[in-house]
Coordinates of N, CA and C in Angstrom, one line a residue:
X25 N -19.6 5.6 -7.8 CA -18.5 6.6 -7.5 C -17.7 6.2 -6.3
X26 N -16.4 6.3 -6.4 CA -15.5 6.0 -5.3 C -15.7 6.9 -4.1
X27 N -15.5 6.3 -2.9 CA -15.6 7.1 -1.7 C -14.6 8.3 -1.7
X28 N -13.4 8.1 -2.2 CA -12.5 9.1 -2.3 C -11.8 9.0 -3.7
X29 N -11.7 10.2 -4.3 CA -11.0 10.3 -5.6 C -9.9 11.3 -5.5
X30 N -8.7 10.9 -5.8 CA -7.5 11.8 -5.7 C -6.9 11.9 -7.1
X31 N -6.7 13.1 -7.7 CA -6.1 13.1 -9.0 C -5.1 14.2 -9.1
X32 N -4.0 13.9 -9.7 CA -2.8 14.8 -10.0 C -2.4 15.7 -8.9
X33 N -2.4 15.1 -7.7 CA -2.1 15.9 -6.5 C -0.6 16.3 -6.5
X34 N -0.4 17.6 -6.2 CA 1.0 18.1 -6.2 C 1.2 18.9 -4.9
X35 N 2.4 18.8 -4.3 CA 2.7 19.5 -3.1 C 4.2 19.8 -3.1
X36 N 4.6 21.0 -2.9 CA 6.0 21.4 -2.8 C 6.2 22.2 -1.5
X37 N 7.4 22.0 -0.9 CA 7.8 22.9 0.2 C 9.0 23.7 -0.4
X38 N 8.7 24.9 -0.8 CA 9.8 25.7 -1.5 C 10.1 25.0 -2.8
X39 N 11.4 24.8 -2.9 CA 11.9 24.1 -4.2 C 11.7 22.6 -4.2
X40 N 11.4 22.0 -3.0 CA 11.3 20.6 -2.9 C 9.9 20.1 -3.3
X41 N 9.9 19.3 -4.3 CA 8.6 18.7 -4.8 C 8.4 17.4 -4.0
X42 N 7.4 17.4 -3.2 CA 7.2 16.3 -2.3 C 6.1 15.3 -2.8
X43 N 5.1 15.8 -3.5 CA 4.1 15.0 -4.2 C 4.1 15.4 -5.6
X44 N 4.1 14.4 -6.5 CA 4.2 14.6 -7.9 C 3.0 13.8 -8.6
X45 N 2.0 14.5 -9.0 CA 0.9 13.9 -9.7 C 0.3 12.6 -9.1
X46 N 0.0 12.7 -7.8 CA -0.5 11.5 -7.1 C -2.0 11.3 -7.5
X47 N -2.3 10.1 -8.0 CA -3.7 9.8 -8.4 C -4.1 8.4 -7.9
X48 N -5.2 8.3 -7.2 CA -5.7 7.0 -6.8 C -7.2 7.2 -6.4
X49 N -7.9 6.1 -6.3 CA -9.3 6.0 -5.8 C -9.4 5.1 -4.6
X50 N -10.3 5.4 -3.7 CA -10.6 4.6 -2.5 C -12.0 4.2 -2.6
X51 N -12.3 2.9 -2.6 CA -13.7 2.5 -2.5 C -14.1 2.3 -1.1
X52 N -15.5 2.3 -0.9 CA -16.0 2.0 0.5 C -15.5 0.6 0.9
X53 N -15.1 0.5 2.2 CA -14.6 -0.7 2.8 C -13.2 -1.1 2.4
X54 N -12.5 -0.3 1.5 CA -11.1 -0.6 1.2 C -10.2 -0.4 2.5
X55 N -9.2 -1.3 2.6 CA -8.1 -1.1 3.5 C -6.9 -0.9 2.6
X56 N -6.4 0.3 2.6 CA -5.2 0.6 1.7 C -4.0 0.8 2.5
X57 N -3.0 0.0 2.3 CA -1.7 0.1 3.0 C -0.8 0.9 2.1
X58 N -0.2 2.0 2.6 CA 0.7 2.9 1.8 C 2.1 2.6 2.4
X59 N 3.0 2.1 1.6 CA 4.3 1.8 2.1 C 5.4 2.5 1.2
X60 N 6.6 2.5 1.7 CA 7.7 3.2 0.9 C 8.7 3.7 1.9
X61 N 9.9 4.1 1.3 CA 11.0 4.5 2.2 C 10.6 5.9 2.9
X62 N 11.4 6.2 3.9 CA 11.2 7.5 4.6 C 11.5 8.6 3.6
X63 N 10.7 9.7 3.7 CA 10.9 10.8 2.8 C 10.2 10.6 1.4
X64 N 9.4 9.6 1.3 CA 8.8 9.4 -0.1 C 7.5 10.1 -0.3
X65 N 7.0 10.9 0.8 CA 5.8 11.7 0.6 C 4.6 11.1 1.2
X66 N 4.7 9.9 1.8 CA 3.5 9.2 2.3 C 2.7 10.0 3.3
X67 N 3.4 10.5 4.4 CA 2.7 11.3 5.4 C 2.2 12.6 4.9
X68 N 2.9 13.2 4.0 CA 2.4 14.5 3.4 C 1.1 14.2 2.6
X69 N 1.1 13.1 1.8 CA 0.0 12.8 1.1 C -1.2 12.6 2.0
X70 N -1.0 11.8 3.1 CA -2.1 11.5 4.0 C -2.6 12.8 4.7
X71 N -1.7 13.7 5.1 CA -2.1 14.9 5.7 C -2.8 15.9 4.8
X72 N -2.5 15.8 3.5 CA -3.2 16.6 2.5 C -4.6 16.2 2.3
X73 N -4.9 14.9 2.5 CA -6.3 14.4 2.3 C -7.2 15.0 3.3
X74 N -6.7 15.3 4.5 CA -7.6 15.8 5.6 C -7.3 17.3 5.8
X75 N -6.6 17.9 4.9 CA -6.4 19.4 4.9 C -5.5 19.8 6.0
X76 N -4.6 19.0 6.5 CA -3.6 19.4 7.4 C -2.4 20.0 6.6
X77 N -2.3 19.7 5.3 CA -1.4 20.4 4.4 C -2.2 20.9 3.2
X78 N -1.9 22.0 2.7 CA -2.5 22.5 1.5 C -1.7 22.1 0.3
X79 N -2.4 21.6 -0.7 CA -1.7 21.1 -1.9 C -1.5 22.3 -2.9
X80 N -0.6 22.1 -3.9 CA -0.3 23.1 -4.9 C -0.9 22.8 -6.2
X81 N -1.6 21.7 -6.3 CA -2.2 21.3 -7.5 C -3.0 20.0 -7.4
X82 N -4.0 19.8 -8.3 CA -4.8 18.6 -8.2 C -6.1 18.7 -7.5
X83 N -6.8 17.5 -7.4 CA -8.1 17.5 -6.8 C -8.2 16.4 -5.8
X84 N -9.1 16.6 -4.8 CA -9.4 15.6 -3.8 C -11.0 15.6 -3.6
X85 N -11.6 14.5 -3.9 CA -13.1 14.4 -3.8 C -13.4 13.4 -2.8
X86 N -14.2 13.7 -1.8 CA -14.6 12.8 -0.7 C -16.1 12.6 -0.7
X87 N -16.6 11.4 -0.9 CA -18.0 11.1 -0.9 C -18.8 12.1 -1.8
X88 N -18.2 12.4 -3.0 CA -18.9 13.2 -4.0 C -18.7 14.7 -3.9
X89 N -18.0 15.1 -2.8 CA -17.8 16.6 -2.6 C -16.3 16.9 -2.8
X90 N -16.0 18.0 -3.5 CA -14.6 18.3 -3.7 C -14.1 19.1 -2.5
X91 N -13.0 18.6 -1.9 CA -12.3 19.4 -0.9 C -11.4 20.4 -1.6
X92 N -10.8 19.9 -2.7 CA -10.0 20.8 -3.6 C -10.2 20.3 -5.0
X93 N -10.5 21.3 -5.9 CA -10.7 20.9 -7.3 C -9.8 21.7 -8.2
X94 N -8.9 21.1 -8.9 CA -7.9 21.8 -9.7 C -7.2 22.9 -9.0
X95 N -6.8 22.6 -7.8 CA -6.1 23.5 -6.9 C -6.9 24.6 -6.3
X96 N -8.2 24.6 -6.4 CA -9.1 25.6 -5.8 C -9.9 24.9 -4.7
X97 N -9.7 25.4 -3.5 CA -10.3 24.8 -2.3 C -11.7 25.2 -2.1
X98 N -12.5 24.3 -1.5 CA -13.9 24.6 -1.2 C -13.9 25.7 -0.1
X99 N -15.1 26.3 0.1 CA -15.3 27.3 1.1 C -15.0 26.7 2.5
X100 N -14.5 27.6 3.4 CA -14.1 27.1 4.8 C -15.2 26.2 5.4
X101 N -16.5 26.6 5.4 CA -17.5 25.8 6.0 C -17.7 24.4 5.4
X102 N -17.4 24.4 4.0 CA -17.5 23.1 3.3 C -16.3 22.2 3.6
X103 N -15.1 22.9 3.7 CA -13.9 22.1 4.1 C -14.1 21.4 5.4
X104 N -14.8 22.1 6.3 CA -15.0 21.5 7.7 C -15.9 20.3 7.6
X105 N -17.0 20.4 6.8 CA -17.9 19.3 6.6 C -17.2 18.1 5.9
X106 N -16.4 18.4 4.9 CA -15.8 17.3 4.2 C -14.7 16.6 5.0
X107 N -13.9 17.4 5.7 CA -12.9 16.8 6.6 C -13.5 16.0 7.8
X108 N -14.7 16.4 8.2 CA -15.4 15.7 9.3 C -15.7 14.3 8.9
X109 N -15.7 14.0 7.6 CA -16.0 12.6 7.1 C -14.8 11.7 7.4
X110 N -13.7 12.3 7.8 CA -12.4 11.5 8.0 C -11.9 11.6 9.4
X111 N -11.3 10.6 9.9 CA -10.6 10.6 11.2 C -9.2 10.3 11.0
X112 N -8.3 10.9 11.9 CA -6.9 10.8 11.7 C -6.3 10.2 13.0
X113 N -5.4 9.2 12.8 CA -4.7 8.7 14.0 C -3.2 8.9 13.7
X114 N -2.5 9.6 14.6 CA -1.2 10.1 14.4 C -0.1 9.1 15.0
X115 N 1.1 9.3 14.6 CA 2.2 8.5 15.1 C 2.4 8.6 16.6
X116 N 2.3 9.9 17.1 CA 2.5 10.2 18.5 C 1.3 10.5 19.3
X117 N 0.2 9.9 18.9 CA -1.0 9.8 19.8 C -1.8 11.2 19.8
X118 N -1.1 12.3 20.2 CA -1.7 13.6 20.3 C -2.9 13.6 21.2
X119 N -2.9 12.9 22.3 CA -3.9 13.0 23.3 C -3.7 14.2 24.2
X120 N -4.8 14.7 24.8 CA -4.7 15.8 25.8 C -4.3 15.2 27.1
X121 N -3.0 15.6 27.5 CA -2.5 15.0 28.7 C -3.2 15.3 30.0
X122 N -3.9 16.5 30.1 CA -4.6 16.9 31.3 C -6.0 16.3 31.4
X123 N -6.5 15.6 30.4 CA -7.8 15.0 30.4 C -7.7 13.5 30.6
X124 N -8.8 12.9 31.2 CA -8.8 11.5 31.3 C -9.1 10.9 30.0
X125 N -9.0 9.6 29.9 CA -9.3 8.8 28.6 C -10.7 9.2 28.2
X126 N -11.6 9.1 29.1 CA -13.1 9.4 28.8 C -13.3 10.8 28.3
X127 N -12.6 11.8 28.9 CA -12.8 13.2 28.4 C -12.1 13.4 27.1
X128 N -11.0 12.7 26.8 CA -10.4 12.7 25.5 C -11.3 12.3 24.4
X129 N -12.2 11.3 24.7 CA -13.1 10.8 23.8 C -14.3 11.7 23.7
X130 N -14.8 12.3 24.8 CA -16.0 13.0 24.8 C -15.9 14.4 24.2
X131 N -14.7 15.0 24.3 CA -14.6 16.4 24.1 C -15.1 16.9 22.7
X132 N -14.6 16.2 21.6 CA -15.0 16.7 20.3 C -16.5 16.5 20.0
X133 N -17.1 15.3 20.3 CA -18.5 15.2 20.1 C -19.4 16.2 21.0
X134 N -18.9 16.5 22.2 CA -19.6 17.4 23.0 C -19.6 18.8 22.4
X135 N -18.5 19.2 21.8 CA -18.5 20.5 21.2 C -19.5 20.7 20.0
X136 N -19.7 19.5 19.3 CA -20.6 19.6 18.2 C -22.1 19.8 18.6
X137 N -22.4 19.3 19.9 CA -23.8 19.4 20.4 C -24.8 18.8 19.6
X138 N -24.5 17.7 18.9 CA -25.5 17.0 18.1 C -26.1 15.8 18.8
X139 N -25.5 15.4 20.0 CA -25.9 14.3 20.8 C -26.0 14.7 22.3
X140 N -26.9 14.0 23.0 CA -27.0 14.3 24.4 C -25.7 13.8 25.1
X141 N -25.4 14.4 26.3 CA -24.2 13.9 27.1 C -24.3 12.4 27.4
X142 N -25.6 11.9 27.6 CA -25.8 10.5 27.9 C -25.4 9.6 26.7
X143 N -25.9 10.1 25.6 CA -25.6 9.3 24.3 C -24.1 9.2 24.1
X144 N -23.4 10.4 24.3 CA -22.0 10.4 24.1 C -21.3 9.5 25.0
X145 N -21.7 9.5 26.3 CA -21.1 8.7 27.3 C -21.3 7.2 27.0
X146 N -22.5 6.8 26.5 CA -22.7 5.4 26.1 C -21.8 5.0 25.0
X147 N -21.7 5.9 24.0 CA -20.8 5.6 22.8 C -19.4 5.4 23.3
X148 N -18.9 6.3 24.2 CA -17.6 6.2 24.8 C -17.3 4.8 25.3
X149 N -18.3 4.3 26.1 CA -18.1 3.0 26.8 C -18.1 1.9 25.7
X150 N -18.9 2.0 24.7 CA -18.9 1.0 23.7 C -17.6 1.0 22.9
X151 N -17.1 2.2 22.6 CA -15.9 2.2 21.8 C -14.7 1.8 22.6
X152 N -14.6 2.2 23.9 CA -13.5 1.8 24.8 C -13.5 0.3 24.9
X153 N -14.7 -0.3 24.9 CA -14.8 -1.8 25.0 C -14.2 -2.4 23.7
X154 N -14.6 -1.8 22.6 CA -14.1 -2.2 21.2 C -12.6 -2.3 21.2
X155 N -11.9 -1.3 21.8 CA -10.5 -1.2 21.7 C -9.8 -1.8 22.9
X156 N -10.6 -2.5 23.8 CA -10.1 -3.2 24.9 C -9.6 -2.3 26.1
X157 N -10.2 -1.2 26.3 CA -9.8 -0.3 27.3 C -10.9 0.2 28.2
X158 N -11.9 -0.6 28.4 CA -13.0 -0.2 29.3 C -12.5 0.1 30.7
X159 N -11.5 -0.5 31.2 CA -11.0 -0.3 32.5 C -10.1 0.9 32.7
X160 N -9.9 1.6 31.6 CA -9.0 2.8 31.6 C -9.7 4.1 31.4
X161 N -11.0 4.1 31.5 CA -11.8 5.3 31.2 C -11.4 6.5 32.1
X162 N -11.0 6.3 33.3 CA -10.7 7.4 34.2 C -9.2 7.6 34.4
X163 N -8.4 6.9 33.6 CA -6.9 7.0 33.7 C -6.5 8.3 32.8
X164 N -5.3 8.8 33.2 CA -4.8 9.9 32.4 C -3.7 9.3 31.4
X165 N -3.5 9.9 30.3 CA -2.5 9.4 29.3 C -1.1 9.1 29.9
X166 N -0.7 9.8 30.9 CA 0.6 9.6 31.5 C 0.7 8.2 32.1
X167 N -0.4 7.6 32.5 CA -0.5 6.3 33.2 C -0.7 5.2 32.2
X168 N -0.7 5.4 30.9 CA -0.9 4.4 29.9 C 0.3 4.0 29.2
X169 N 0.4 2.8 28.7 CA 1.5 2.4 27.8 C 1.3 3.0 26.4
X170 N 2.3 3.0 25.6 CA 2.2 3.5 24.3 C 1.1 2.9 23.5
X171 N 1.0 1.6 23.6 CA 0.0 0.9 22.9 C -1.4 1.3 23.3
X172 N -1.6 1.5 24.6 CA -2.9 1.9 25.2 C -3.2 3.3 24.7
X173 N -2.2 4.2 24.7 CA -2.4 5.6 24.2 C -2.9 5.5 22.7
X174 N -2.2 4.7 21.9 CA -2.6 4.6 20.5 C -4.0 4.1 20.3
X175 N -4.4 3.1 21.2 CA -5.8 2.6 21.1 C -6.8 3.7 21.5
X176 N -6.4 4.5 22.5 CA -7.3 5.6 22.9 C -7.4 6.6 21.7
X177 N -6.3 6.8 21.0 CA -6.3 7.7 19.8 C -7.2 7.2 18.7
X178 N -7.2 5.9 18.5 CA -8.1 5.3 17.6 C -9.6 5.4 18.0
X179 N -9.8 5.2 19.3 CA -11.2 5.3 19.9 C -11.7 6.7 19.7
X180 N -10.8 7.7 20.0 CA -11.2 9.1 19.8 C -11.6 9.4 18.4
X181 N -10.8 8.9 17.4 CA -11.2 9.1 16.0 C -12.5 8.5 15.7
X182 N -12.8 7.3 16.2 CA -14.0 6.6 16.0 C -15.3 7.3 16.6
X183 N -15.0 8.1 17.6 CA -16.1 8.8 18.3 C -16.8 9.8 17.3
X184 N -16.1 10.2 16.3 CA -16.6 11.2 15.3 C -17.3 10.5 14.1
X185 N -17.5 9.2 14.2 CA -18.2 8.4 13.2 C -17.7 8.7 11.8
X186 N -16.4 8.6 11.6 CA -15.8 8.9 10.3 C -16.2 7.8 9.2
X187 N -16.2 8.3 8.0 CA -16.4 7.3 6.9 C -15.1 6.7 6.5
X188 N -14.0 7.4 6.7 CA -12.7 7.0 6.4 C -11.7 7.3 7.6
X189 N -10.9 6.3 7.9 CA -9.9 6.5 9.0 C -8.5 6.5 8.3
X190 N -7.8 7.6 8.6 CA -6.4 7.7 8.1 C -5.4 7.4 9.3
X191 N -4.5 6.6 9.0 CA -3.5 6.2 10.0 C -2.1 6.6 9.5
X192 N -1.4 7.4 10.3 CA 0.0 7.8 9.9 C 1.0 7.1 10.7
X193 N 1.5 6.0 10.2 CA 2.5 5.2 10.9 C 2.1 5.0 12.4
X194 N 1.0 4.3 12.6 CA 0.4 4.3 14.0 C 1.2 3.4 14.9
X195 N 2.1 2.6 14.4 CA 2.9 1.7 15.3 C 4.4 2.0 15.4
X196 N 4.8 3.1 14.7 CA 6.3 3.3 14.5 C 6.9 3.8 15.8
X197 N 6.1 4.3 16.8 CA 6.7 4.7 18.1 C 6.6 3.7 19.1
X198 N 6.1 2.5 18.7 CA 5.9 1.4 19.7 C 6.8 0.3 19.6
X199 N 7.1 -0.4 20.8 CA 7.9 -1.6 20.7 C 7.0 -2.8 20.1
X200 N 7.7 -3.9 19.7 CA 6.9 -4.9 19.0 C 5.7 -5.5 19.8
X201 N 5.9 -5.7 21.1 CA 4.8 -6.2 21.9 C 3.5 -5.3 21.8
X202 N 3.8 -4.0 21.9 CA 2.7 -3.0 21.9 C 2.1 -2.8 20.5
X203 N 3.0 -3.0 19.5 CA 2.5 -2.9 18.1 C 1.4 -3.9 17.9
X204 N 1.6 -5.1 18.4 CA 0.6 -6.2 18.1 C -0.8 -5.8 18.6
X205 N -0.9 -5.2 19.8 CA -2.2 -4.9 20.3 C -2.9 -3.8 19.5
X206 N -2.1 -2.8 18.9 CA -2.7 -1.8 18.1 C -3.1 -2.4 16.7
X207 N -2.3 -3.2 16.1 CA -2.6 -3.9 14.9 C -3.8 -4.8 15.0
X208 N -4.0 -5.4 16.1 CA -5.2 -6.2 16.3 C -6.5 -5.3 16.3
X209 N -6.5 -4.2 16.9 CA -7.6 -3.3 16.8 C -7.9 -2.9 15.4
X210 N -6.8 -2.5 14.7 CA -7.0 -2.1 13.3 C -7.5 -3.3 12.4
X211 N -7.0 -4.5 12.7 CA -7.5 -5.7 12.0 C -9.0 -5.9 12.3
X212 N -9.4 -5.7 13.5 CA -10.8 -5.8 13.9 C -11.7 -4.8 13.1
X213 N -11.2 -3.6 13.0 CA -11.9 -2.5 12.3 C -12.0 -2.9 10.8
X214 N -11.0 -3.5 10.2 CA -11.0 -3.9 8.8 C -12.1 -5.0 8.7
X215 N -12.2 -5.9 9.6 CA -13.2 -6.9 9.5 C -14.6 -6.4 9.7
X216 N -14.7 -5.2 10.3 CA -16.0 -4.6 10.4 C -16.3 -3.6 9.2
X217 N -15.4 -3.7 8.2 CA -15.6 -3.0 7.0 C -15.4 -1.5 7.1
X218 N -14.5 -1.1 8.1 CA -14.1 0.4 8.1 C -13.2 0.7 7.0
X219 N -13.4 1.7 6.2 CA -12.6 2.2 5.2 C -11.3 2.8 5.8
X220 N -10.1 2.4 5.4 CA -8.9 2.8 6.1 C -7.8 3.1 5.0
X221 N -7.0 4.1 5.3 CA -5.8 4.3 4.5 C -4.7 4.4 5.6
X222 N -3.8 3.4 5.5 CA -2.8 3.2 6.5 C -1.4 3.4 6.0
X223 N -0.7 4.5 6.3 CA 0.7 4.6 6.1 C 1.5 3.8 7.1
X224 N 2.2 2.8 6.7 CA 2.8 1.8 7.6 C 4.1 1.2 7.1
X225 N 4.9 0.8 8.0 CA 6.1 0.0 7.6 C 5.9 -1.5 8.1
X226 N 4.6 -1.8 8.5 CA 4.3 -3.2 8.9 C 3.9 -4.0 7.7
X227 N 4.9 -4.7 7.1 CA 4.6 -5.5 5.9 C 3.6 -6.6 6.1
X228 N 3.6 -7.2 7.3 CA 2.7 -8.3 7.6 C 1.2 -7.7 7.6
X229 N 1.0 -6.6 8.2 CA -0.3 -5.9 8.2 C -0.7 -5.7 6.7
X230 N 0.2 -5.1 6.0 CA -0.1 -4.8 4.6 C -0.5 -6.0 3.8
X231 N 0.1 -7.1 4.1 CA -0.1 -8.3 3.3 C -1.4 -9.0 3.8
X232 N -1.6 -9.0 5.1 CA -2.7 -9.8 5.6 C -4.1 -9.1 5.7
X233 N -4.0 -7.8 6.0 CA -5.2 -7.0 6.3 C -5.7 -6.1 5.1
X234 N -4.7 -5.5 4.4 CA -5.1 -4.6 3.3 C -5.7 -5.4 2.2
X235 N -6.5 -4.7 1.4 CA -6.9 -5.3 0.1 C -6.3 -4.6 -1.1
X236 N -5.6 -3.4 -0.8 CA -4.8 -2.8 -1.8 C -3.5 -2.3 -1.1
X237 N -2.4 -2.4 -1.8 CA -1.1 -1.9 -1.4 C -0.5 -0.9 -2.4
X238 N -0.1 0.2 -1.9 CA 0.4 1.3 -2.7 C 1.8 1.6 -2.3
X239 N 2.8 1.5 -3.2 CA 4.2 1.8 -2.9 C 4.5 3.2 -3.5
X240 N 5.0 4.0 -2.6 CA 5.4 5.4 -3.0 C 7.0 5.5 -2.8
X241 N 7.5 6.3 -3.7 CA 9.0 6.6 -3.6 C 9.1 7.9 -4.4
X242 N 9.9 8.8 -3.8 CA 10.2 10.1 -4.5 C 9.0 10.9 -4.8
X243 N 8.0 10.8 -4.0 CA 6.8 11.7 -4.2 C 5.8 11.1 -5.2
X244 N 6.0 9.9 -5.7 CA 5.2 9.3 -6.7 C 4.7 7.9 -6.3
X245 N 3.5 7.5 -6.8 CA 3.1 6.2 -6.7 C 3.8 5.3 -7.8
X246 N 4.6 4.4 -7.3 CA 5.4 3.6 -8.2 C 4.6 2.4 -8.7
X247 N 3.9 1.8 -7.7 CA 3.2 0.6 -8.0 C 2.0 0.5 -7.0
X248 N 0.9 -0.1 -7.5 CA -0.3 -0.3 -6.6 C -0.9 -1.6 -7.1
X249 N -1.3 -2.5 -6.2 CA -1.9 -3.8 -6.6 C -2.5 -4.4 -5.4
X250 N -3.2 -5.5 -5.6 CA -3.7 -6.3 -4.4 C -2.5 -7.0 -3.7
X251 N -2.6 -7.3 -2.4 CA -1.4 -7.7 -1.7 C -0.7 -9.0 -2.3
X252 N -1.5 -9.9 -2.8 CA -1.0 -11.2 -3.3 C 0.0 -10.9 -4.5
X253 N -0.6 -10.1 -5.4 CA 0.2 -9.8 -6.6 C 1.4 -8.8 -6.2
X254 N 1.2 -7.9 -5.4 CA 2.2 -6.9 -5.0 C 3.4 -7.6 -4.4
X255 N 3.1 -8.5 -3.4 CA 4.2 -9.1 -2.7 C 4.9 -10.3 -3.4
X256 N 4.1 -11.0 -4.2 CA 4.7 -12.2 -4.9 C 5.2 -11.9 -6.3
X257 N 4.7 -10.8 -6.9 CA 5.1 -10.6 -8.3 C 5.2 -9.1 -8.5
X258 N 6.0 -8.3 -7.8 CA 6.1 -6.9 -8.0 C 6.7 -6.6 -9.4
X259 N 6.2 -5.5 -10.0 CA 6.5 -5.3 -11.4 C 7.6 -4.3 -11.6
X260 N 7.8 -3.4 -10.6 CA 8.8 -2.3 -10.8 C 10.1 -2.6 -10.0
X261 N 11.2 -2.3 -10.6 CA 12.5 -2.6 -10.0 C 12.7 -1.9 -8.6
X262 N 12.1 -0.7 -8.5 CA 12.2 0.0 -7.2 C 11.4 -0.7 -6.1
X263 N 10.2 -1.2 -6.6 CA 9.4 -2.0 -5.6 C 10.1 -3.3 -5.2
X264 N 10.7 -4.0 -6.2 CA 11.5 -5.2 -5.8 C 12.6 -4.9 -4.9
X265 N 13.3 -3.9 -5.1 CA 14.5 -3.5 -4.2 C 14.0 -3.2 -2.8
X266 N 12.9 -2.5 -2.7 CA 12.3 -2.1 -1.4 C 11.9 -3.3 -0.6
X267 N 11.2 -4.2 -1.3 CA 10.7 -5.4 -0.6 C 11.8 -6.3 -0.2
X268 N 12.8 -6.5 -1.0 CA 14.0 -7.3 -0.6 C 14.6 -6.8 0.6
X269 N 14.7 -5.5 0.8 CA 15.3 -4.9 1.9 C 14.4 -4.9 3.2
X270 N 13.1 -4.9 3.0 CA 12.2 -4.7 4.1 C 11.4 -5.9 4.5
X271 N 11.5 -7.0 3.8 CA 10.8 -8.3 4.2 C 11.9 -9.2 4.7
X272 N 11.8 -9.6 5.9 CA 12.8 -10.4 6.6 C 12.5 -11.9 6.1

């Protein structure tokens, strides 16, 4: 069974149909890059997977449990359990500005009360080291660069031990130099076999790190393939036109 199964997902905002019959599977250890023009439904699709948007049709199954089945959602307590299997990294970091880096990482696991404060503190240190920010534990977000903030956001998501990490254009608010440091952390996670779905405009990342590339346009999946086939031999004319415009 796939780690995540999505079938016939539909989402509208009023008259605007944003997602049209989206269907795909995610296997454990997959790194899936979702690319496409602005307004194609990529972020809405990602937000729907973790229940930040409610869909109007279709099913989402995570690790065998249905978040939504044929447009009927699970009970609230089950939704909480299912979405806890996923972590989300946003475009604009969403850190708590009044808390230090360390407290940003500690706060969610502390509320769960499933680990001792010492265990949480140790994991914080390990994860900050993983993202290259051990020296910033007591800093506040205002004193960090954009790239550092995004690495803290990744660390915060990792603190919840997710089975799947979702990234919504994690580098689009960063300049090229800072983009590189965030992509390196994501590449390291991929090498450690973290399952990831990454909405991105970074074609290099999609080509080098992902094992699947999904192209969306107009609320639909137009084409999906392994990176080699996708970038060297796209099958759909819309895919070809997008790649010609976006690969320098």
